[in-house]
Short mmCIF file of C-alpha atoms in Angstrom, two decimals:
data_model
loop_
_atom_site.label_atom_id
_atom_site.label_comp_id
_atom_site.label_asym_id
_atom_site.label_seq_id
_atom_site.Cartn_x
_atom_site.Cartn_y
_atom_site.Cartn_z
CA UNK V 1 0.01 -0.01 -0.02
CA UNK V 2 2.71 2.45 0.93
CA UNK V 3 4.59 1.91 -2.30
CA UNK V 4 1.38 2.55 -4.28
CA UNK V 5 0.95 5.86 -2.48
CA UNK V 6 4.59 6.70 -3.11
CA UNK V 7 4.27 5.96 -6.83
CA UNK V 8 1.11 8.12 -7.02
CA UNK V 9 3.03 10.87 -5.25
CA UNK V 10 5.90 10.69 -7.67
CA UNK V 11 3.46 10.60 -10.53
CA UNK V 12 1.75 13.83 -9.46
CA UNK V 13 5.09 15.53 -8.76
CA UNK V 14 6.29 14.62 -12.30
CA UNK V 15 3.02 15.86 -13.83
CA UNK V 16 3.46 19.18 -11.98
CA UNK V 17 7.06 19.43 -13.10
CA UNK V 18 6.06 18.71 -16.71
CA UNK V 19 3.42 21.44 -16.65
CA UNK V 20 5.91 23.91 -15.21
CA UNK V 21 8.32 23.04 -18.06
CA UNK V 22 5.53 23.46 -20.64
CA UNK V 23 4.69 26.78 -19.06
CA UNK V 24 8.28 28.01 -19.41
CA UNK V 25 8.13 27.04 -23.12
CA UNK V 26 4.93 29.03 -23.35
CA UNK V 27 6.54 32.10 -21.81
CA UNK V 28 9.39 31.82 -24.36
CA UNK V 29 7.24 31.27 -27.41
CA UNK V 30 4.18 33.49 -26.99
CA UNK V 31 4.26 36.78 -28.92
CA UNK V 32 3.18 39.40 -26.33
CA UNK V 33 2.91 39.97 -22.62
CA UNK V 34 -0.76 39.00 -22.30
CA UNK V 35 -0.37 35.64 -24.02
CA UNK V 36 2.78 35.01 -22.04
CA UNK V 37 0.93 35.67 -18.82
CA UNK V 38 -1.75 33.22 -19.96
CA UNK V 39 0.72 30.43 -20.45
CA UNK V 40 2.66 31.32 -17.30
CA UNK V 41 -0.28 31.57 -14.96
CA UNK V 42 -2.07 28.45 -15.94
CA UNK V 43 1.07 26.37 -15.98
CA UNK V 44 2.47 27.65 -12.72
CA UNK V 45 -0.80 27.20 -10.91
CA UNK V 46 -1.33 23.69 -12.21
CA UNK V 47 2.32 22.80 -11.74
CA UNK V 48 2.49 23.87 -8.16
CA UNK V 49 -0.88 22.27 -7.33
CA UNK V 50 0.25 19.01 -8.84
CA UNK V 51 3.53 19.09 -6.93
CA UNK V 52 1.80 19.85 -3.66
CA UNK V 53 -0.74 17.13 -4.26
CA UNK V 54 2.10 14.66 -4.91
CA UNK V 55 3.86 15.68 -1.72
CA UNK V 56 0.53 15.08 0.05
CA UNK V 57 0.65 11.47 -1.08
CA UNK V 58 4.25 11.04 0.06
CA UNK V 59 3.65 12.64 3.51
CA UNK V 60 0.00 12.04 4.37
CA UNK V 61 0.27 13.85 7.71
CA UNK V 62 0.92 17.11 5.88
CA UNK V 63 -2.26 16.87 3.83
CA UNK V 64 -4.36 19.44 5.76
CA UNK V 65 -1.61 22.08 5.48
CA UNK V 66 -1.17 21.26 1.84
CA UNK V 67 -4.90 21.73 1.13
CA UNK V 68 -4.78 25.17 2.78
CA UNK V 69 -1.71 26.12 0.77
CA UNK V 70 -3.43 24.91 -2.44
CA UNK V 71 -6.40 27.18 -1.71
CA UNK V 72 -4.13 30.13 -1.10
CA UNK V 73 -2.29 29.45 -4.39
CA UNK V 74 -5.60 29.16 -6.27
CA UNK V 75 -6.72 32.52 -4.89
CA UNK V 76 -3.45 34.45 -5.10
CA UNK V 77 -1.79 33.21 -8.30
CA UNK V 78 -4.38 34.50 -10.78
CA UNK V 79 -4.66 37.81 -8.88
CA UNK V 80 -0.90 38.51 -9.19
CA UNK V 81 -0.90 37.90 -12.95
CA UNK V 82 -4.13 39.84 -13.33
CA UNK V 83 -2.38 42.76 -11.59
CA UNK V 84 0.57 42.52 -14.06
CA UNK V 85 -1.87 42.40 -17.05
CA UNK V 86 -3.91 45.31 -15.75
CA UNK V 87 -0.76 47.37 -15.06
CA UNK V 88 0.66 46.77 -18.47
CA UNK V 89 -2.74 47.51 -20.04
CA UNK V 90 -2.95 50.82 -18.18
CA UNK V 91 0.60 51.83 -19.06
CA UNK V 92 -0.35 51.38 -22.73
CA UNK V 93 1.32 48.16 -23.83
CA UNK V 94 -0.69 47.06 -26.86
CA UNK V 95 -1.47 43.39 -27.29
CA UNK V 96 -0.39 41.80 -30.60
CA UNK V 97 -3.73 40.94 -32.12
CA UNK V 98 -4.23 38.74 -35.16
CA UNK V 99 -4.86 40.68 -38.40
CA UNK V 100 -8.26 39.05 -38.85
CA UNK V 101 -9.42 40.06 -35.39
CA UNK V 102 -8.07 43.57 -35.52
CA UNK V 103 -11.50 44.98 -34.74
CA UNK V 104 -11.09 44.14 -31.05
CA UNK V 105 -10.18 47.53 -29.77
CA UNK V 106 -12.23 46.93 -26.62
CA UNK V 107 -9.21 46.73 -24.42
CA UNK V 108 -8.10 50.25 -25.33
CA UNK V 109 -11.55 51.58 -24.66
CA UNK V 110 -11.81 49.58 -21.47
CA UNK V 111 -8.44 50.88 -20.20
CA UNK V 112 -9.35 54.44 -21.01
CA UNK V 113 -12.66 54.05 -19.24
CA UNK V 114 -10.97 52.70 -16.09
CA UNK V 115 -8.26 55.42 -16.16
CA UNK V 116 -10.94 58.09 -16.48
CA UNK V 117 -12.81 56.59 -13.55
CA UNK V 118 -9.80 56.70 -11.33
CA UNK V 119 -9.04 60.29 -12.21
CA UNK L 1 -31.80 42.05 11.45
CA UNK L 2 -28.63 44.12 11.43
CA UNK L 3 -27.46 42.64 14.74
CA UNK L 4 -28.16 39.02 13.83
CA UNK L 5 -26.45 39.59 10.52
CA UNK L 6 -23.34 40.86 12.34
CA UNK L 7 -23.36 37.96 14.74
CA UNK L 8 -23.61 35.44 11.95
CA UNK L 9 -20.79 37.18 10.07
CA UNK L 10 -18.65 37.10 13.23
CA UNK L 11 -19.25 33.37 13.92
CA UNK L 12 -18.59 32.52 10.26
CA UNK L 13 -15.22 34.32 10.41
CA UNK L 14 -14.34 32.70 13.73
CA UNK L 15 -15.14 29.21 12.47
CA UNK L 16 -13.28 29.60 9.19
CA UNK L 17 -10.18 31.09 10.83
CA UNK L 18 -10.21 28.32 13.46
CA UNK L 19 -10.49 25.65 10.75
CA UNK L 20 -7.49 27.16 8.98
CA UNK L 21 -5.58 27.15 12.26
CA UNK L 22 -6.45 23.51 12.84
CA UNK L 23 -5.35 22.62 9.34
CA UNK L 24 -2.01 24.37 9.78
CA UNK L 25 -1.16 22.94 13.22
CA UNK L 26 -2.68 19.50 12.36
CA UNK L 27 -2.95 18.53 16.02
CA UNK L 28 -5.66 18.38 18.63
CA UNK L 29 -3.39 19.03 21.62
CA UNK L 30 -5.21 21.14 24.19
CA UNK L 31 -2.75 24.04 24.23
CA UNK L 32 -2.80 24.38 20.44
CA UNK L 33 -6.55 24.27 20.23
CA UNK L 34 -7.08 26.84 23.03
CA UNK L 35 -4.51 29.19 21.45
CA UNK L 36 -6.31 28.80 18.12
CA UNK L 37 -9.73 29.63 19.61
CA UNK L 38 -8.37 32.73 21.35
CA UNK L 39 -6.32 34.00 18.39
CA UNK L 40 -9.06 33.47 15.83
CA UNK L 41 -11.53 35.12 18.21
CA UNK L 42 -9.35 38.22 18.38
CA UNK L 43 -8.78 38.33 14.65
CA UNK L 44 -12.50 37.79 13.97
CA UNK L 45 -13.47 40.75 16.24
CA UNK L 46 -11.48 43.09 14.06
CA UNK L 47 -12.13 41.62 10.63
CA UNK L 48 -15.55 40.02 10.41
CA UNK L 49 -17.05 42.85 8.47
CA UNK L 50 -14.62 42.57 5.59
CA UNK L 51 -14.27 38.80 5.74
CA UNK L 52 -17.67 37.75 4.51
CA UNK L 53 -20.88 39.17 3.09
CA UNK L 54 -23.46 36.49 3.89
CA UNK L 55 -22.10 34.98 7.11
CA UNK L 56 -23.24 31.65 8.41
CA UNK L 57 -25.69 31.20 5.55
CA UNK L 58 -22.77 29.95 3.43
CA UNK L 59 -22.77 26.73 5.53
CA UNK L 60 -26.28 25.68 4.39
CA UNK L 61 -26.11 22.17 2.92
CA UNK L 62 -27.34 23.26 -0.49
CA UNK L 63 -24.55 25.87 -0.81
CA UNK L 64 -21.92 23.41 0.42
CA UNK L 65 -23.06 20.95 -2.25
CA UNK L 66 -22.84 23.61 -4.92
CA UNK L 67 -19.32 24.55 -3.67
CA UNK L 68 -18.22 20.92 -4.05
CA UNK L 69 -19.70 20.82 -7.57
CA UNK L 70 -17.90 24.07 -8.36
CA UNK L 71 -14.58 22.64 -7.20
CA UNK L 72 -14.95 19.73 -9.62
CA UNK L 73 -16.11 21.87 -12.57
CA UNK L 74 -13.18 24.17 -11.87
CA UNK L 75 -10.52 21.43 -11.53
CA UNK L 76 -11.70 19.86 -14.79
CA UNK L 77 -11.49 23.22 -16.51
CA UNK L 78 -7.97 23.76 -15.07
CA UNK L 79 -6.69 20.47 -16.41
CA UNK L 80 -8.25 21.08 -19.82
CA UNK L 81 -6.75 24.55 -20.02
CA UNK L 82 -3.27 23.28 -19.21
CA UNK L 83 -3.48 20.59 -21.90
CA UNK L 84 -4.85 23.26 -24.28
CA UNK L 85 -1.92 25.62 -23.59
CA UNK L 86 0.54 22.71 -23.81
CA UNK L 87 -0.83 21.75 -27.26
CA UNK L 88 -0.55 25.35 -28.49
CA UNK L 89 2.96 25.80 -27.16
CA UNK L 90 4.24 22.49 -28.57
CA UNK L 91 2.69 23.16 -31.98
CA UNK L 92 5.47 24.54 -34.25
CA UNK L 93 3.03 26.90 -36.00
CA UNK L 94 1.82 28.46 -32.71
CA UNK L 95 -1.83 28.49 -33.73
CA UNK L 96 -3.18 31.48 -31.84
CA UNK L 97 -5.83 34.00 -32.82
CA UNK L 98 -5.76 36.48 -29.96
CA UNK L 99 -8.29 39.13 -29.24
CA UNK L 100 -9.94 40.94 -26.44
CA UNK L 101 -13.63 40.44 -25.74
CA UNK L 102 -15.98 41.70 -23.07
CA UNK L 103 -19.12 40.47 -21.38
CA UNK L 104 -21.32 41.48 -18.49
CA UNK L 105 -21.87 39.49 -15.33
CA UNK L 106 -24.95 39.15 -13.20
CA UNK L 107 -22.98 38.62 -10.00
CA UNK L 108 -23.33 41.34 -7.33
CA UNK L 109 -20.87 40.66 -4.55
CA UNK L 110 -17.21 41.51 -4.87
CA UNK L 111 -15.98 38.17 -3.67
CA UNK L 112 -18.13 36.33 -6.24
CA UNK L 113 -16.70 38.52 -8.97
CA UNK L 114 -13.17 37.75 -7.73
CA UNK L 115 -13.87 34.00 -7.86
CA UNK L 116 -15.33 34.30 -11.35
CA UNK L 117 -12.38 36.37 -12.57
CA UNK L 118 -9.88 33.81 -11.08
CA UNK L 119 -11.78 30.97 -12.66
CA UNK L 120 -11.77 32.61 -16.04
CA UNK L 121 -8.03 33.23 -15.74
CA UNK L 122 -7.42 29.58 -15.08
CA UNK L 123 -9.71 28.14 -17.76
CA UNK L 124 -8.84 27.29 -21.42
CA UNK L 125 -7.38 30.17 -23.36
CA UNK L 126 -8.96 33.00 -21.44
CA UNK L 127 -7.45 35.59 -19.11
CA UNK L 128 -9.18 38.39 -17.19
CA UNK L 129 -7.41 41.68 -17.89
CA UNK L 130 -9.77 44.06 -16.18
CA UNK L 131 -13.05 44.15 -14.36
CA UNK L 132 -14.91 47.46 -14.44
CA UNK L 133 -18.21 47.47 -12.51
CA UNK L 134 -19.88 44.41 -14.01
CA UNK L 135 -17.94 44.32 -17.32
CA UNK L 136 -15.20 41.79 -17.72
CA UNK L 137 -12.42 42.35 -20.32
CA UNK L 138 -11.05 39.02 -21.40
CA UNK L 139 -7.95 38.25 -23.38
CA UNK L 140 -8.75 35.19 -25.45
CA UNK L 141 -6.11 33.08 -27.13
CA UNK L 142 -8.49 31.64 -29.71
CA UNK L 143 -11.33 34.00 -30.44
CA UNK L 144 -14.52 32.28 -31.59
CA UNK L 145 -17.10 35.03 -31.25
CA UNK L 146 -17.28 38.69 -30.35
CA UNK L 147 -20.89 39.26 -29.45
CA UNK L 148 -21.36 39.88 -25.72
CA UNK L 149 -24.03 37.26 -25.16
CA UNK L 150 -22.19 34.59 -27.13
CA UNK L 151 -18.96 35.39 -25.24
CA UNK L 152 -20.88 35.14 -21.98
CA UNK L 153 -22.27 31.75 -22.97
CA UNK L 154 -18.91 30.47 -24.12
CA UNK L 155 -16.71 31.66 -21.21
CA UNK L 156 -18.71 32.46 -18.14
CA UNK L 157 -21.95 30.55 -18.02
CA UNK L 158 -20.78 27.20 -16.64
CA UNK L 159 -19.16 28.94 -13.66
CA UNK L 160 -21.62 31.76 -13.15
CA UNK L 161 -24.69 29.61 -12.87
CA UNK L 162 -23.13 27.77 -9.92
CA UNK L 163 -21.70 30.96 -8.38
CA UNK L 164 -25.12 32.62 -8.50
CA UNK L 165 -26.49 29.80 -6.39
CA UNK L 166 -23.58 29.91 -3.93
CA UNK L 167 -23.44 33.64 -3.28
CA UNK L 168 -27.07 34.77 -3.53
#
């Protein structure tokens, strides 16, 4: 039984590590800051969750702490990247949009709206 | 009404903080438990107003069931989104068609909006850039539609219909 739990733990840790690696590829390959954040956020959240979950299998007495840490990561990780995206949007970094969807100028309007509101 | 509301908020905060304390210490030794009760009581006195909006009502069995359902819907979306991003990243052509879309939410409370925004950030190909009042601005890796209602159906509906039941 213990070895099964150990193998499950190692499996989840490897899955987490694999997602983190893919996320770093994503950060390298994506064209602009927003797409990079997309890849980075999802991969880092999933990667760290998977790793923590795997550690939970290896050390079952840590499981309650690990669940609390997972909830904190789920709440805080998207917020931090949202803050980066919002900041870069407000400081005027334009996203690289595809030619065919160039009509999406909503973000500029949205940022202007929110800047006006704060003033 | 106001007083009972405050009491329910206070007890909700106390219970949640104490549960977090128990999870972190992972022991039922008397000294630890007593310290936890006292410390979470003191923190709850100062923070209960900001901590929750509906208080003890969030522990009703129906809401707890919806919360569990939400966790599963969310985890499934998280796994799908990671595979989705992995496929895009590993594809040599990098098949993305990015755009920014918007939709309006029906959620009222700030915490519900936060949960929805976080969920959208962690689901396939979408990323919340800004939330202004009840408008969400979403960066979408693979734009399928631009109409507000269609976007709402595509991105937000599966989460929002559960969140509406949890938070209202």
